[in-house]
Amino acid sequence: MTRIDRRPQGVYPPTEAMLAEPVDPAIARAQEERLTEVWKTKTGLRYLMSVNNTEIGKWYTLTALAFMLGAGVLALLMRVQLAFPGMRFLDAETFNQFFTMHGSAMMFLFAVPLFEAMAILLLPAFLGARDMPFPRLSAYGYWSFLIGGTFVLGSVLFGAAPSSGWFMYPPLATEDPGIGSDIWLLGLSFIEIASIAAAVELIVGVLKCRPPGMRVNMMPLYAWYVLVVGGMILFAFPPLIAGDLLFELERALDWPFFDPTRGGDPLFWQHLFWIFGHPEVYIVFLPSIAIAAMIVPTVAQRPIVGYSWIVLSAVGTGFLSFGLWVHHMFTTGLPNISLAFFSAASEAVVIPTGIQLFVFVATLMVGRVKINLPMLWIAGALAIFTAGGLTGVMVAIAPFDWQVHDTYFVVAHLHYTLFGGTVLPVMAGVYYFYPFFTKRLLSVRLGRWAFWLIFGGFNLCFLPMHLTGLRGMPRRVFTYPGDLGWNLLNLISTVGSFIIAAGFVIFVYDLLRPGKPRLTVRNPWKAGTLEWTDTVKGEDWGVRSIPYITSRYPLWDQEKLVERMDAGRFYLPDTEEGHRETLITSVIDARPVMVQRVTGDAWITIWAAIFTGGAFILPTFHMYRPAIVCGAFAIVCVLYWLWTSTACVPKRQMVDAGLGLKLPVYASGPEAVGWWAMWITMLGDATAFASIVFGFFFYWTARADFLPPDALHADPVLVAAMLVCLGTSWALTLGARRLNRAEHVGAARAALAAALMLAIGGGAALGLSVLDLTPTVSTYHAIICAIAIWTGAHVALGVLMQAYALAGSLFGKVDPNHDAILWNITLYWHFHALTVLVTAAMFGLAPRLL
């Protein structure tokens, strides 16, 4: 078989003469017609099949907004209850459910999803791309989010919602007799997986879908923040998913991870939760800063001051945020040295955060500022967030935290931080990007009314809470006596909350009212970034042609850019074979490497999400067999989706990408976006596994009875058999990829078949090695069995991948020139081999050495 040369052919970068060459109008019209036909959004019921980033982004945004309004209504009802002492508007159980769902919905159903929604909607436009690299993954994530969010938030209507607070601290949550804790754990785990899927898509999008010439030091700041936050999600969410797994194992199977009477420790949950929970604050804060970073230069009409500083600060904030989780646990009896370290680390995060704020101020000072409505919201956000940051410095000091812990002072601090750092910048973003989304303009007058009502109402509501907390009122109490000096402060807060609500009513009315004026110019704010190259009409295919970029603000610095993009003078002006396509470039310097054929509209993503939802939701009601069936159908749906639309052998290997450049439409290994998605996903997966392993060492250090001398261990012979079988399976999988590339197809198939059988054997040895352990009576046995479950599930997934690759080889989807599937599953097995090695060490070596 002849080896296919997939190196780009032609001239790159384009010369000025090439760019200035005119395009025949007849050819341009024919190209536009083909693009319109290929990217056309379906109508009627088939509209739900859409996977295009613009449709998914709009659905995501509106759904997150609806969940936010629902959580806001819960807050209003709680404030009515607290308006006067001794109120009986809500009973204690209902109040508990409301504050739990308010916090959970705001964090899991609004703040993080809204970041992902806006990023899915905006990122391709910022990068001049036609779409994200995995549109069906975006659609699957959205439907999963909708199903999971409706299930979790809807539970409050039936009085079955969780009531232990959004931290779900054990033993309160683990011993809750209702199904509320299970709804929280399983429903939100479902959503967390969808969040990670979106993060993978966004990271790959930033790394591989930039326009030619847009090197990493020229990316829009929004893309930098998406990259940082995507990475944070990748490392922050897995510990919570691991914690959810252990939590549900305790709830469903009585394994005592958090039960101190049987060797467990509730503090382990707190560690896992806050390793997620504190970065979560910055996960929702940094995207809002990203919005500000796009609005401020536009308002100042000049490039941002200190581009490198703000990028480094964003990265530094993300890095430091993972070292602060313990400051939520100052009152749990930690050693003094830990208190000092985490107190100092908590204050250190002020430095990169402050740099970002000073960069905005400096840009405004040296620019030609014209205050507009988005900037008004940004100014309000900076004022409120700065106040929240100052109280953050206060609670970072351990003695002060001891005094105000679990009081309304913390409630005030949290809301000043999140409202100022998230909600108000998002509102600014809505006003700023609304013309881009809808090609219409919101009302300036209504926008100002909404701002002043929300800004004023917020301060009226939450500023008194500082004093309420300092006077000792604990949070999460459904009523209070009338002689403690809290009455007036609570009444003022309640009045303020309804003024906020009035502001949001005006905002929503403005969003939904008919008759808003249409956009008459494509760049109403005179911004300098690529999203404003979108036409006034707005096309489903996004940009007419993907530009060559030489500036951070191309609309300000590159003459004739828009004219040439509209004329189809740049890359991918056509789709001759009728495929949805976008350009893939190299990670660092954005050189064109391939034309990616992205997946089109489909029902399969909806079915996959429905069955995945069944697999997570049905166990809440102890319907385990239907849940297993749903899980099986979900796997079938995903396999069908992958088989029919990814890594397909193309009819033509090279296509004309425009400007005389020919690029491949198929790639394997690091050139392919699928390989990057696998790499990034496995980083998150490894983080979750590390979190469970962390549990072993946590218990070993925290509990003297964790490893008794006479403890029964996993069978060493079977552990060794598992290691040998799975290690050999990994080597054979790697060998199969190399044999296939060397055109020894038969040997490659044999290696894959042998690898598959060995993996099954290794999985069986793993299960048998822990068969005699009793996880219900020993935390040591419970954590060993949890590691076995995790590794066993990954063995099963590895077997499935090997079978998929073998089928691909047998049915023509894999050959020596088309081996992307083999590259991807080999990468999976590299990570899995490490997991197996650690598992064997934990089973065979650690208990004996420790």
PDB file of N, CA and C in Angstrom, residues 180 429 628 790:
ATOM      1  N   GLY A 180     -33.125  12.959  48.620  1.00  0.00           N
ATOM      2  CA  GLY A 180     -32.547  14.247  48.240  1.00  0.00           C
ATOM      3  C   GLY A 180     -31.051  14.173  47.990  1.00  0.00           C
ATOM      4  N   GLY A 429     -21.694  41.375  29.441  1.00  0.00           N
ATOM      5  CA  GLY A 429     -21.480  40.583  28.239  1.00  0.00           C
ATOM      6  C   GLY A 429     -22.744  40.403  27.426  1.00  0.00           C
ATOM      7  N   ILE A 628     -28.992  -0.052  34.256  1.00  0.00           N
ATOM      8  CA  ILE A 628     -27.966  -0.777  33.500  1.00  0.00           C
ATOM      9  C   ILE A 628     -28.354  -0.856  32.021  1.00  0.00           C
ATOM     10  N   TRP A 790     -13.021   1.366  40.120  1.00  0.00           N
ATOM     11  CA  TRP A 790     -12.549   2.367  39.153  1.00  0.00           C
ATOM     12  C   TRP A 790     -11.694   1.710  38.066  1.00  0.00           C
TER      13      TRP A 790
END
